[in-house]
JSON list of C-alpha atoms in Angstrom, two decimals:
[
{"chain": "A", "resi": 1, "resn": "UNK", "atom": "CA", "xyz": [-11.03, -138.27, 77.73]},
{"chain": "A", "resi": 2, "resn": "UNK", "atom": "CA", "xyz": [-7.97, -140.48, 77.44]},
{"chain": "A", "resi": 3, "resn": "UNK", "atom": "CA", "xyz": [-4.41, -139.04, 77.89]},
{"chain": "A", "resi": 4, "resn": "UNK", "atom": "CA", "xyz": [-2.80, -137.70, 74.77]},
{"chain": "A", "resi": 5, "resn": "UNK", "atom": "CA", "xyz": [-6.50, -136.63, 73.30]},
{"chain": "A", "resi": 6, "resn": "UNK", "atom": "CA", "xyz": [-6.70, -133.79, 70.82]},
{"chain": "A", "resi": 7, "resn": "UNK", "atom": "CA", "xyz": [-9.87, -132.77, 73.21]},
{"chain": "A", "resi": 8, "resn": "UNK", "atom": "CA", "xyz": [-7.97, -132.42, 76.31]},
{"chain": "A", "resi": 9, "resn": "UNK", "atom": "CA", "xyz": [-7.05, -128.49, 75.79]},
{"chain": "A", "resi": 10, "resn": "UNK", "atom": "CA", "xyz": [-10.38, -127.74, 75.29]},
{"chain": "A", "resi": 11, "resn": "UNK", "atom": "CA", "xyz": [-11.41, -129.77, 78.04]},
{"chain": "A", "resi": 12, "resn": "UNK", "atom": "CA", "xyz": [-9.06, -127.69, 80.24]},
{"chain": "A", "resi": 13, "resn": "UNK", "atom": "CA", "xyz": [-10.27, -124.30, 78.82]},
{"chain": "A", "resi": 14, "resn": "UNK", "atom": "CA", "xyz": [-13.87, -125.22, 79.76]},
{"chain": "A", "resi": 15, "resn": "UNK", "atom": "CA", "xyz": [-13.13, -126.65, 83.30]},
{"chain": "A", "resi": 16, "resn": "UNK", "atom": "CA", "xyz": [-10.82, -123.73, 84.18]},
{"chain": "A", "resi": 17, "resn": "UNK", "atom": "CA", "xyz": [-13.68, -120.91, 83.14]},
{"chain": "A", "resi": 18, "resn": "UNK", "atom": "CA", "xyz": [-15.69, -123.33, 85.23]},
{"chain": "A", "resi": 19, "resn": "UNK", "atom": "CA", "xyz": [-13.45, -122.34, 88.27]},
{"chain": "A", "resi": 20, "resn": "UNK", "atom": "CA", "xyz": [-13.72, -118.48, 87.02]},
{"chain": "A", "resi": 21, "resn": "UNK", "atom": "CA", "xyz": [-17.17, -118.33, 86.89]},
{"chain": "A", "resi": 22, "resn": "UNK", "atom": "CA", "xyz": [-18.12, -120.70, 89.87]},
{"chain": "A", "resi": 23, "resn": "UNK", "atom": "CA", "xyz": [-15.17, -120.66, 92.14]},
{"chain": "A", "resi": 24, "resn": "UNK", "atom": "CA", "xyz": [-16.74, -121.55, 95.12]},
{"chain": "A", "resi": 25, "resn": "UNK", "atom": "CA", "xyz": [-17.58, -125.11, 93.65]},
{"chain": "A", "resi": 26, "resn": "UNK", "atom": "CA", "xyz": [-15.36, -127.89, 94.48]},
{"chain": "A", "resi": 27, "resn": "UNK", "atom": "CA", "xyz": [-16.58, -129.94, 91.58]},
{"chain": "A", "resi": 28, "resn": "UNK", "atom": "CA", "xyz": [-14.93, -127.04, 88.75]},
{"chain": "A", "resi": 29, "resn": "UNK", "atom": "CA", "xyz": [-12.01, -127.53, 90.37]},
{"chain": "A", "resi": 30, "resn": "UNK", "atom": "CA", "xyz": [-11.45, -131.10, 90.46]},
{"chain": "A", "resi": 31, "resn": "UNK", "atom": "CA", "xyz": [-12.89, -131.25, 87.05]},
{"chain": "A", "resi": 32, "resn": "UNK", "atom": "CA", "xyz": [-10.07, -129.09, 86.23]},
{"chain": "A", "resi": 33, "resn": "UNK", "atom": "CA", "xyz": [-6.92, -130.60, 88.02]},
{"chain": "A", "resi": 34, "resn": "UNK", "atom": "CA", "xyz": [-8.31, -134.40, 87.18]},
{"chain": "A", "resi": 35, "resn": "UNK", "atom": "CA", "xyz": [-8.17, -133.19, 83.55]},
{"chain": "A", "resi": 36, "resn": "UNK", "atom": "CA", "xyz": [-5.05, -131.93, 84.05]},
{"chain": "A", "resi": 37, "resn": "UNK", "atom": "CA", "xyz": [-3.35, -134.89, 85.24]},
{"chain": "A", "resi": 38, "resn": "UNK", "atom": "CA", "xyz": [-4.40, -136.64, 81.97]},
{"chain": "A", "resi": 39, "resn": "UNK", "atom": "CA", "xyz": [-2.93, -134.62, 80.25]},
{"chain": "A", "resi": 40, "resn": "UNK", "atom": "CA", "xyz": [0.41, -135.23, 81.91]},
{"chain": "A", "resi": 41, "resn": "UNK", "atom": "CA", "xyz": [0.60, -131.83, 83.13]},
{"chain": "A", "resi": 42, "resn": "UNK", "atom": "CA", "xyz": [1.42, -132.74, 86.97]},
{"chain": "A", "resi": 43, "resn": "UNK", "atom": "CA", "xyz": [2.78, -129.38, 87.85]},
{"chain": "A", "resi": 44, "resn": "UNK", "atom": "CA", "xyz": [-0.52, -127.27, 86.62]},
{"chain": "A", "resi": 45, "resn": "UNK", "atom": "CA", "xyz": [-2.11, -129.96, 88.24]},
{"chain": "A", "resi": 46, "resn": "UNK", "atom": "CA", "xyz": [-0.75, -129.23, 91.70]},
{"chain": "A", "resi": 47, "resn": "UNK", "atom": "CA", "xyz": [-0.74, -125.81, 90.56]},
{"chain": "A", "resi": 48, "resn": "UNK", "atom": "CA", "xyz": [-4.64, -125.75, 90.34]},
{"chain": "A", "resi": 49, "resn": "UNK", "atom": "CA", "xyz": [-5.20, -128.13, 93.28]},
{"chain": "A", "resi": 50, "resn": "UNK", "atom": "CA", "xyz": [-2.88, -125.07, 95.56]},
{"chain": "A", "resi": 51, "resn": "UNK", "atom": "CA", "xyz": [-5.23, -122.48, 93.96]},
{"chain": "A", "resi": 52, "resn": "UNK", "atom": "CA", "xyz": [-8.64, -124.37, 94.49]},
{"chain": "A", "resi": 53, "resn": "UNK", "atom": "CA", "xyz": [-7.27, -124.85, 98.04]},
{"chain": "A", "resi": 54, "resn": "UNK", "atom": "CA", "xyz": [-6.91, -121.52, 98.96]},
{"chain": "A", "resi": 55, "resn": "UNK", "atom": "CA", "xyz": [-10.25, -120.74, 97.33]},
{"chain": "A", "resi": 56, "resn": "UNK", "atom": "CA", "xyz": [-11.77, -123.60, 99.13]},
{"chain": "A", "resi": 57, "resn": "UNK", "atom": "CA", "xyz": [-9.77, -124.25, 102.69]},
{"chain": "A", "resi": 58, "resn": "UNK", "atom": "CA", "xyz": [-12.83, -126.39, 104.23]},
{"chain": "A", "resi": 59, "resn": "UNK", "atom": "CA", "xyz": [-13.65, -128.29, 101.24]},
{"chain": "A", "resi": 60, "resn": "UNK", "atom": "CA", "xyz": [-13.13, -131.77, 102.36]},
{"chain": "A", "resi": 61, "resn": "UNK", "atom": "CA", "xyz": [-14.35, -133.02, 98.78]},
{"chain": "A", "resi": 62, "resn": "UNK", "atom": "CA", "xyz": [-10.88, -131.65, 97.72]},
{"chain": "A", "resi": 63, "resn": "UNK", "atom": "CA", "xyz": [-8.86, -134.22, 99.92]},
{"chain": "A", "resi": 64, "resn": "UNK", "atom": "CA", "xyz": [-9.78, -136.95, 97.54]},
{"chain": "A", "resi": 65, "resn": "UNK", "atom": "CA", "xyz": [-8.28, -134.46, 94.57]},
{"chain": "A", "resi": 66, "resn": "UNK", "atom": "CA", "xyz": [-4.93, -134.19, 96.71]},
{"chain": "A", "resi": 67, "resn": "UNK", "atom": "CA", "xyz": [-4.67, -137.78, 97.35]},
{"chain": "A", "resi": 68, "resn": "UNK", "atom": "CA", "xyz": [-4.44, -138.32, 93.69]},
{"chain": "A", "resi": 69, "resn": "UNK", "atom": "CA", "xyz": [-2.35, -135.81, 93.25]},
{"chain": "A", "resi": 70, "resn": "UNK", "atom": "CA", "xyz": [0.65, -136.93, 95.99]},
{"chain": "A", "resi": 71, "resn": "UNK", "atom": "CA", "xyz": [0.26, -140.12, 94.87]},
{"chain": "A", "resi": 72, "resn": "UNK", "atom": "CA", "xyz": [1.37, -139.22, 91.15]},
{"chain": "A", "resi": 73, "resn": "UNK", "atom": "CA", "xyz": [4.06, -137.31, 92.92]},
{"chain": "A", "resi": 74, "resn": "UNK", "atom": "CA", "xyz": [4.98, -140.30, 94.56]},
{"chain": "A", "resi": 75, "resn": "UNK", "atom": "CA", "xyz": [4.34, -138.78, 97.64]},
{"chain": "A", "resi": 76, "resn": "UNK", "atom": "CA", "xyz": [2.67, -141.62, 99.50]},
{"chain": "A", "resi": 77, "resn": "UNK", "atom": "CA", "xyz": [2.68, -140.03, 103.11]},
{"chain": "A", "resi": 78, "resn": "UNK", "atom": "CA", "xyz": [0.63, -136.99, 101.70]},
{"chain": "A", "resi": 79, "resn": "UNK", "atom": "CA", "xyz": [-1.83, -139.18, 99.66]},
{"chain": "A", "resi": 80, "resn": "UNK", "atom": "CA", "xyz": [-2.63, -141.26, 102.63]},
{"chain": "A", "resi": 81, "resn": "UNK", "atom": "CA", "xyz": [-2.70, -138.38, 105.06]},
{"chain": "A", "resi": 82, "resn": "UNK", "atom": "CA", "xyz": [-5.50, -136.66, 102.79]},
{"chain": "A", "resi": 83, "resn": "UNK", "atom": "CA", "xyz": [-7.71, -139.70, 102.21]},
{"chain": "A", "resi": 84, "resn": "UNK", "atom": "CA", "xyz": [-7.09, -140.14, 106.68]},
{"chain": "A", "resi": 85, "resn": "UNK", "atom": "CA", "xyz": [-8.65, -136.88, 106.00]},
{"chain": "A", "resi": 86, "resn": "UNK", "atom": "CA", "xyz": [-11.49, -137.50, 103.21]},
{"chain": "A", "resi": 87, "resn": "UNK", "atom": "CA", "xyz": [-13.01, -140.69, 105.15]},
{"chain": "A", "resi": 88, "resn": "UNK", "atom": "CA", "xyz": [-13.20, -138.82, 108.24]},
{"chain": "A", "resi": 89, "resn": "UNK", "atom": "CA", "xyz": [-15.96, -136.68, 106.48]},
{"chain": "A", "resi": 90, "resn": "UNK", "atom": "CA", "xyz": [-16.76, -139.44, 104.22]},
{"chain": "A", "resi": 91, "resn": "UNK", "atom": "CA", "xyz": [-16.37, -142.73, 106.74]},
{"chain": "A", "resi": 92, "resn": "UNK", "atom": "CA", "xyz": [-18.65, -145.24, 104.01]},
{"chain": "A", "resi": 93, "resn": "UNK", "atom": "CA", "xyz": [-16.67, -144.23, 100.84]},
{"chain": "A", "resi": 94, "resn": "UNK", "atom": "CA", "xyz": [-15.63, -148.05, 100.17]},
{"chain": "A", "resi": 95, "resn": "UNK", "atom": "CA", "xyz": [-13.68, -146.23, 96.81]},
{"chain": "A", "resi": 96, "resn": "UNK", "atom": "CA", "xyz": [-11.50, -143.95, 99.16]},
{"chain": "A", "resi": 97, "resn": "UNK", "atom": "CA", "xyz": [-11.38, -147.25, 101.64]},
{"chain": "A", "resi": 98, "resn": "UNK", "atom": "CA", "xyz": [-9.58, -149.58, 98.52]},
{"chain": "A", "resi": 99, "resn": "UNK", "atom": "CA", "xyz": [-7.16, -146.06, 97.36]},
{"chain": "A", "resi": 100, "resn": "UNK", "atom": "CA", "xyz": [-5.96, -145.53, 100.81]},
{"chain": "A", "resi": 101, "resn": "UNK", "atom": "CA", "xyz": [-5.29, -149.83, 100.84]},
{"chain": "A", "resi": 102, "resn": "UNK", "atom": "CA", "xyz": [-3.76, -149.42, 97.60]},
{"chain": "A", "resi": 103, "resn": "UNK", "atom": "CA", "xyz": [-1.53, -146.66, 98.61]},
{"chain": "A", "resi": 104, "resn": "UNK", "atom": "CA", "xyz": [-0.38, -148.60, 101.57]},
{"chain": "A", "resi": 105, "resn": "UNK", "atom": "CA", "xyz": [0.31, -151.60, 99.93]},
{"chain": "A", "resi": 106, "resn": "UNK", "atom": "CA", "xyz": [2.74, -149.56, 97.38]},
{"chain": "A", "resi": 107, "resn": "UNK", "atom": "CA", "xyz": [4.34, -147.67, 99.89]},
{"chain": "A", "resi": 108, "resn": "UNK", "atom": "CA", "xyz": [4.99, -151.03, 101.99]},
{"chain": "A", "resi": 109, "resn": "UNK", "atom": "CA", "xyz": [3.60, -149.67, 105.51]},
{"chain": "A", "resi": 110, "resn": "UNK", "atom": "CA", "xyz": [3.32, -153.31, 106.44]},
{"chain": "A", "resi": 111, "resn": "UNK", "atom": "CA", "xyz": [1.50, -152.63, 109.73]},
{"chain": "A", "resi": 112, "resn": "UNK", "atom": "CA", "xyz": [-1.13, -150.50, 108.68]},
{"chain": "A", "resi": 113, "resn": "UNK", "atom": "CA", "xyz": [-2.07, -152.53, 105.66]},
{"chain": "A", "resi": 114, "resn": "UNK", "atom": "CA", "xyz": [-2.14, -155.47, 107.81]},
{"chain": "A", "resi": 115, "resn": "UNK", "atom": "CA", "xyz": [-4.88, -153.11, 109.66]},
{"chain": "A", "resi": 116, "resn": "UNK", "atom": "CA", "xyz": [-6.94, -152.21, 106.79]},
{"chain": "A", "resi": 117, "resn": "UNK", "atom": "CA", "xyz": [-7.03, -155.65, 105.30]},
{"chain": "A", "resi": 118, "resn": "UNK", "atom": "CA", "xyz": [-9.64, -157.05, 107.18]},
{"chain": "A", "resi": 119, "resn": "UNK", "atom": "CA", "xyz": [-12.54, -153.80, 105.99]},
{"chain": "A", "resi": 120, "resn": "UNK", "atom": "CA", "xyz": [-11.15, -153.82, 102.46]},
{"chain": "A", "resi": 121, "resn": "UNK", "atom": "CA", "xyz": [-12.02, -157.56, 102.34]},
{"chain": "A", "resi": 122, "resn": "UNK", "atom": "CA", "xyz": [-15.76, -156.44, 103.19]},
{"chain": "A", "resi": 123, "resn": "UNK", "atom": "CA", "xyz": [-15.86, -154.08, 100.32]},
{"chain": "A", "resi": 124, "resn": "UNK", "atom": "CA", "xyz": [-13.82, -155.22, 97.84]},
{"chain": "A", "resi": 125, "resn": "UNK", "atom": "CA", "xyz": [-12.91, -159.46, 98.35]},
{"chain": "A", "resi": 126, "resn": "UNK", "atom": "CA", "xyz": [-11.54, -160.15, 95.30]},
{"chain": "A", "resi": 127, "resn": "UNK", "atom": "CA", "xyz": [-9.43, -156.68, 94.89]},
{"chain": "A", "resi": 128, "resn": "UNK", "atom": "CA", "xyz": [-6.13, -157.09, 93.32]},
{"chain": "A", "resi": 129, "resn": "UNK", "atom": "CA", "xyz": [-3.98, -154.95, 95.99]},
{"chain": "A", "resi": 130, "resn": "UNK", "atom": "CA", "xyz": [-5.62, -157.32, 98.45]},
{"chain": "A", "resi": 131, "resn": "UNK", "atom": "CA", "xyz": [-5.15, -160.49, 97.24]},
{"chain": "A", "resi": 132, "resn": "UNK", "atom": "CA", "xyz": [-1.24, -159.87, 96.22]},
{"chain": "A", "resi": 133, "resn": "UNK", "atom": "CA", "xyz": [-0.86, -158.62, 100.07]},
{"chain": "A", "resi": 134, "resn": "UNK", "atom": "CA", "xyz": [-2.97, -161.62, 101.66]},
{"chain": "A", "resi": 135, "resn": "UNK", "atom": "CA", "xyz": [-1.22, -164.35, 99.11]},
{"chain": "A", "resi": 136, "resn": "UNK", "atom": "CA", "xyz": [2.30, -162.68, 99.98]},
{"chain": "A", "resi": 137, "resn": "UNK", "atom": "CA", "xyz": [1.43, -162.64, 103.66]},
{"chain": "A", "resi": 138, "resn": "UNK", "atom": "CA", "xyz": [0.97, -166.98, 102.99]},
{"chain": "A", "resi": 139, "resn": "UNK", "atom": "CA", "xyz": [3.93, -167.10, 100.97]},
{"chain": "A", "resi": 140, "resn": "UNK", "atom": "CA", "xyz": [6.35, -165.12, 103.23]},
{"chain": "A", "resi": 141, "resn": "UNK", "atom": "CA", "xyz": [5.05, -167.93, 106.29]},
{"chain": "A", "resi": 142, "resn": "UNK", "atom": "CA", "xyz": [5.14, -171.12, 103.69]},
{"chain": "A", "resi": 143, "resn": "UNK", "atom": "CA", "xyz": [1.81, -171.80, 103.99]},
{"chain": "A", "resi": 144, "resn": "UNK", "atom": "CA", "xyz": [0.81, -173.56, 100.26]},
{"chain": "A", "resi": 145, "resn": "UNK", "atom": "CA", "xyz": [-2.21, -175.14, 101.31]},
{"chain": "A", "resi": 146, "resn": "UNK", "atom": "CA", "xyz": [-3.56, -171.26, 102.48]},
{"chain": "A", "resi": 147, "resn": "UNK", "atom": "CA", "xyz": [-2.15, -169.79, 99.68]},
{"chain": "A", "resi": 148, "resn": "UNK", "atom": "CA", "xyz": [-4.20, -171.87, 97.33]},
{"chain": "A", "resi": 149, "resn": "UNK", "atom": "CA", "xyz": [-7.19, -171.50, 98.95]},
{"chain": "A", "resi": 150, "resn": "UNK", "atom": "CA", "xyz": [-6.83, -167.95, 99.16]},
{"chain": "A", "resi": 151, "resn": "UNK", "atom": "CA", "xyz": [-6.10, -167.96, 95.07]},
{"chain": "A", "resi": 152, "resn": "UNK", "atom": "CA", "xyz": [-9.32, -170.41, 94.28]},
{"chain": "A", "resi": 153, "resn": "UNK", "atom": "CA", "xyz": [-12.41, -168.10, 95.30]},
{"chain": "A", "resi": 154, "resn": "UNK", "atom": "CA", "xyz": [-11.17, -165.08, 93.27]},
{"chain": "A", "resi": 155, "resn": "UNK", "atom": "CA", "xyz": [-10.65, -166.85, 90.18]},
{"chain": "A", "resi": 156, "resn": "UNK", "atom": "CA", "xyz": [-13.96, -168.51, 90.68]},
{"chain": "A", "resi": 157, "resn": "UNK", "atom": "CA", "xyz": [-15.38, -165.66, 89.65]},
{"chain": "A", "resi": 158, "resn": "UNK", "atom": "CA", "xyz": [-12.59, -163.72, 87.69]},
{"chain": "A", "resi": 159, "resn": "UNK", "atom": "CA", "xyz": [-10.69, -165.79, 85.65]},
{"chain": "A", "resi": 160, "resn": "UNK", "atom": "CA", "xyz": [-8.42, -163.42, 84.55]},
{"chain": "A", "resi": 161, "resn": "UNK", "atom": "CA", "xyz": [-7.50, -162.10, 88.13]},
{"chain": "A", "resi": 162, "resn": "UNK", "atom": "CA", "xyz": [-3.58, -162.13, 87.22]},
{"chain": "A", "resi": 163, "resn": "UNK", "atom": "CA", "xyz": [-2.46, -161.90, 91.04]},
{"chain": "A", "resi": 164, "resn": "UNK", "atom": "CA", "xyz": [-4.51, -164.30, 91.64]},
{"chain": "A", "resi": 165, "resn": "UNK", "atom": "CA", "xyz": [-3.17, -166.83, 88.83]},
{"chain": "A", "resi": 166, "resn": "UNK", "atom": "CA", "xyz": [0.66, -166.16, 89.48]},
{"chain": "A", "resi": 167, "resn": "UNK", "atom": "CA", "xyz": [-0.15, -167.29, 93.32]},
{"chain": "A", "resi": 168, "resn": "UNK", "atom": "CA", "xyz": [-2.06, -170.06, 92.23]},
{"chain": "A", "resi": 169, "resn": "UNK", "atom": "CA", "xyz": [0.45, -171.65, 90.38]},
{"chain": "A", "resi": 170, "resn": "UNK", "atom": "CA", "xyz": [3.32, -170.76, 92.51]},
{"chain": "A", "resi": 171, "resn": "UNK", "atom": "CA", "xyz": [1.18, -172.42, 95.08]},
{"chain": "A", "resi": 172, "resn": "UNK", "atom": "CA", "xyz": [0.90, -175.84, 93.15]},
{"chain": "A", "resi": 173, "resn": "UNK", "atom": "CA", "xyz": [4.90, -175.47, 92.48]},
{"chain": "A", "resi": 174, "resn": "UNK", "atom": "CA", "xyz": [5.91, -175.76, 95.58]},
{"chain": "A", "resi": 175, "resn": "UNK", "atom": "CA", "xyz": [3.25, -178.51, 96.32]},
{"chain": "A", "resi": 176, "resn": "UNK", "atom": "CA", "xyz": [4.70, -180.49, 93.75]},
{"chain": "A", "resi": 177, "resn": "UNK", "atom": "CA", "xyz": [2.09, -180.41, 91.55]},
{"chain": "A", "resi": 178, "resn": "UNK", "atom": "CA", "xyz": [3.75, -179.79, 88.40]},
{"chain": "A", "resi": 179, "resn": "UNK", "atom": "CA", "xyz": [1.87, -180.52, 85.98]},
{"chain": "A", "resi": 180, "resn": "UNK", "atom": "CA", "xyz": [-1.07, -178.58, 87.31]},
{"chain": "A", "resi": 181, "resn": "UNK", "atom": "CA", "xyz": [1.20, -175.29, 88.10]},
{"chain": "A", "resi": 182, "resn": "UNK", "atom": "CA", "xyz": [2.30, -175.65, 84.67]},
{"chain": "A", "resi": 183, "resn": "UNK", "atom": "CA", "xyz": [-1.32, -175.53, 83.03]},
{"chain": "A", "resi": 184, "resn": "UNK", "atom": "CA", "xyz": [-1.96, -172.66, 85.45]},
{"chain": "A", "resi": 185, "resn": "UNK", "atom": "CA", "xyz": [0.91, -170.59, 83.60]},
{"chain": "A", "resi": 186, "resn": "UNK", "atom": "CA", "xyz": [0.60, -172.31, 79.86]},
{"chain": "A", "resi": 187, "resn": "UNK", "atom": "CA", "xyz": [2.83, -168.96, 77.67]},
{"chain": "A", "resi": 188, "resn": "UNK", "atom": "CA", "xyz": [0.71, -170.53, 74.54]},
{"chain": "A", "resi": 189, "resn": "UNK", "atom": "CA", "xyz": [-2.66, -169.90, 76.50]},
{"chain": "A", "resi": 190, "resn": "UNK", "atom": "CA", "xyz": [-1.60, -166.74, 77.77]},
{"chain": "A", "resi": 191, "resn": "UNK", "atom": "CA", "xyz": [0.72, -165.12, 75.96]},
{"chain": "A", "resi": 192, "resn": "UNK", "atom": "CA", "xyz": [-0.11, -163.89, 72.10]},
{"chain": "A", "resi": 193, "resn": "UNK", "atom": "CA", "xyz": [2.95, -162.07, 69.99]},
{"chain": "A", "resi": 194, "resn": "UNK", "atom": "CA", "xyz": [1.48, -159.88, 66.75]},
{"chain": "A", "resi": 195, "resn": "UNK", "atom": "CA", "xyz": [1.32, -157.03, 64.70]},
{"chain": "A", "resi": 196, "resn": "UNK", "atom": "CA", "xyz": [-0.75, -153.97, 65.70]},
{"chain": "A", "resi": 197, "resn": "UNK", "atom": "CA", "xyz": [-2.45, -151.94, 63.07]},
{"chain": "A", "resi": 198, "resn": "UNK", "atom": "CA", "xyz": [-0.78, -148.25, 62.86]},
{"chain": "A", "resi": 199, "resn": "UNK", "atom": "CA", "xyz": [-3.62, -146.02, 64.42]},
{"chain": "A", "resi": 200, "resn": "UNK", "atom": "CA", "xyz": [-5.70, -143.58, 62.35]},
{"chain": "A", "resi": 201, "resn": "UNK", "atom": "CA", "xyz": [-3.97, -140.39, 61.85]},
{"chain": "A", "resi": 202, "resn": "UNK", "atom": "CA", "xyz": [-0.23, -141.90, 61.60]},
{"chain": "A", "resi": 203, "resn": "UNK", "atom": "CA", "xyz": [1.27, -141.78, 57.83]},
{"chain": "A", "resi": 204, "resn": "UNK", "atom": "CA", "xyz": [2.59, -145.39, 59.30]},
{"chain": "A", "resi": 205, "resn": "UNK", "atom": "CA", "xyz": [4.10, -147.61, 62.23]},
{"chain": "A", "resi": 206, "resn": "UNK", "atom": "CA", "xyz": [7.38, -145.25, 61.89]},
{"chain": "A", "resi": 207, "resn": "UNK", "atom": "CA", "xyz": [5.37, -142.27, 62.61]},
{"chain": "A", "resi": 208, "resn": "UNK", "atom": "CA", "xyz": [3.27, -143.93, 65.37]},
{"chain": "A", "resi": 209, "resn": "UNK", "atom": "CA", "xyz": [6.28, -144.70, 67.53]},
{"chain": "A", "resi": 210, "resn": "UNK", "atom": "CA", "xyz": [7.81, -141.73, 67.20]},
{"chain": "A", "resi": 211, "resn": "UNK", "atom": "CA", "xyz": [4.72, -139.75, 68.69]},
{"chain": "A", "resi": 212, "resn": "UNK", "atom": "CA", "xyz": [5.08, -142.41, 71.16]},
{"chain": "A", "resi": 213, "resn": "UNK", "atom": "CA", "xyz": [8.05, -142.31, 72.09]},
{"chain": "A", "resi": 214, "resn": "UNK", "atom": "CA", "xyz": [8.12, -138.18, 72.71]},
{"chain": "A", "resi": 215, "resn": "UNK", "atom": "CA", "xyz": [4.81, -138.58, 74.76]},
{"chain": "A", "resi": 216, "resn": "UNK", "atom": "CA", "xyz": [6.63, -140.78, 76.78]},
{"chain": "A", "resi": 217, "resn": "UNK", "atom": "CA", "xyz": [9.34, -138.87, 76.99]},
{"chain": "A", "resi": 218, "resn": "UNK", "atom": "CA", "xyz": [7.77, -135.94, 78.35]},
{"chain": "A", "resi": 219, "resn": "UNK", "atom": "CA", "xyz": [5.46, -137.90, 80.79]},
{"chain": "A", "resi": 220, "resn": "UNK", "atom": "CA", "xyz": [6.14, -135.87, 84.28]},
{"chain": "A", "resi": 221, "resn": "UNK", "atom": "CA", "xyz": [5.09, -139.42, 85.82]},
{"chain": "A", "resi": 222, "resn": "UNK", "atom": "CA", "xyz": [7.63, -141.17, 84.22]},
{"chain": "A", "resi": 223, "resn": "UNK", "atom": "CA", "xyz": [10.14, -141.99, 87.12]},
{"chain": "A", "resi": 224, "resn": "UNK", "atom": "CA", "xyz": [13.37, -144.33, 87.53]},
{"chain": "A", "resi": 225, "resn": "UNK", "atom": "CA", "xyz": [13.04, -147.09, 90.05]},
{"chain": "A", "resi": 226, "resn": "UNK", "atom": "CA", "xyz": [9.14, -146.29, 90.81]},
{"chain": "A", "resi": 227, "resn": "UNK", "atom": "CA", "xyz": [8.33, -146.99, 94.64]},
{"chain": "A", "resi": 228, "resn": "UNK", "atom": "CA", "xyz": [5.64, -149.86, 94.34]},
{"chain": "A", "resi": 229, "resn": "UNK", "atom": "CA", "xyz": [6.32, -151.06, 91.05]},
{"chain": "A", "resi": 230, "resn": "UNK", "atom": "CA", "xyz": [8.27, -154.26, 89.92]},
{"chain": "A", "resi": 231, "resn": "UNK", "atom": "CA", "xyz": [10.32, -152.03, 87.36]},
{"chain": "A", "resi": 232, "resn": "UNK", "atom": "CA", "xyz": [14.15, -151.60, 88.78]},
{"chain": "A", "resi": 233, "resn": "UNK", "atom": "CA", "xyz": [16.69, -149.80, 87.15]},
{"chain": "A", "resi": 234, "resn": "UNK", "atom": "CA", "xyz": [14.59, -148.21, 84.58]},
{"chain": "A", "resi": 235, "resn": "UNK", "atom": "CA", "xyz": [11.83, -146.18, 84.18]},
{"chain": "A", "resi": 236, "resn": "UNK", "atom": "CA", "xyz": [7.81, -146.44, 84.20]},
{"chain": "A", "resi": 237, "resn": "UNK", "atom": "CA", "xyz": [4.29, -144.65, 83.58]}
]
């Protein structure tokens, strides 16, 4: 159920009689909190998460829950810390593997992504966290030749890998192959400027940014200056 869904409420009131009537299952809870966070309600979220906590101290199925959690807090340190946690119950979880790479490449905690990069590239090559870090490593040391290479086998098989692309024809930039770095980054290929139809239930396009514009507004996630993101002095969800 996506965020902003007239179902969400009643998604909430069936997951949290879920945690009344089963409390000792990890899986109501979670249900619960992940709903909660789509709905943009980050404080019941944490709220819930506290409560299933206490209910459920051992639960290590939790940890991935908290992870999620800190991270929309922007708490990187705590996310990480719980998914150190989760994979030392769960050691082959390749999804908790690629979050916990994810979060460190965010946070900038250079050394230890530099540690995990070598087992995320067994699970997930072609991951967009690890390409960025790998292609950034190349472009930090000038190496254009590596950099290219390390842009060609992901696009090989996903075209659209937009890390990926940008490195690629930075890459043929600086090797002074214009023309070539040019195709690679083509605005009339790429780039496509129209109107959107006003969604069903909107009297028209007025209406429809208005609504978005308030759920914006009252986003808890949206935060100035977001640590990890490209925005800078303004403010993202």
């Amino acid at each position: 159920v996506k965020s902003g869904s007239a179902r969400l409420p009643a998604v909430i009131n069936l997951a949290r009689r879920g945690t009344v009537e089963h409390p000792g299952n990890p899986v109501t809870w979670k249900r619960l909190v992940e709903a909660q966070l789509q709905a943009g309600n980050l404080k019941d979220a944490e709220a819930s998460l506290a409560e299933a906590e206490r209910a459920l101290p051992n639960a290590p199925e939790l940890l991935f829950t908290r992870a999620t959690v800190c991270q929309q807090m922007e708490d990187f340190e705590g996310a990480i810390g719980a998914l150190d946690r989760y994979l030392a119950h769960f050691p082959e979880d390749s999804l908790a593997k690629v979050r916990r790479f994810e979060l460190l490449v965010q946070a900038g905690f250079e050394q230890r992504a530099k540690a995990a990069a070598a087992e995320i590239a067994a699970v997930a090559p072609h991951h967009p966290d690890l390409i960025f870090y790998t292609a950034e490593r190349a472009l930090e040391a000038g190496n254009w030749e590596v950099l290219l290479r390390i842009c060609e086998a992901p696009l090989a098989e996903l075209p659209n890998h937009t890390n990926a692309r940008f490195h690629r024809a930075l890459a043929l930039a600086r090797l002074g192959r214009d023309a070539e770095a040019k195709a690679a980054m083509d605005l009339d290929r790429f780039v496509a400027i129209r109107e959107l139809p006003v969604p069903q239930g909107f009297a028209d396009a007025e209406a429809f940014r208005a609504a978005l514009r308030q759920e914006i507004l009252r986003n808890p996630t949206l935060l100035p200056d977001p640590r990890g993101k490209s925005t800078r002095k303004g403010r993202q969800t």
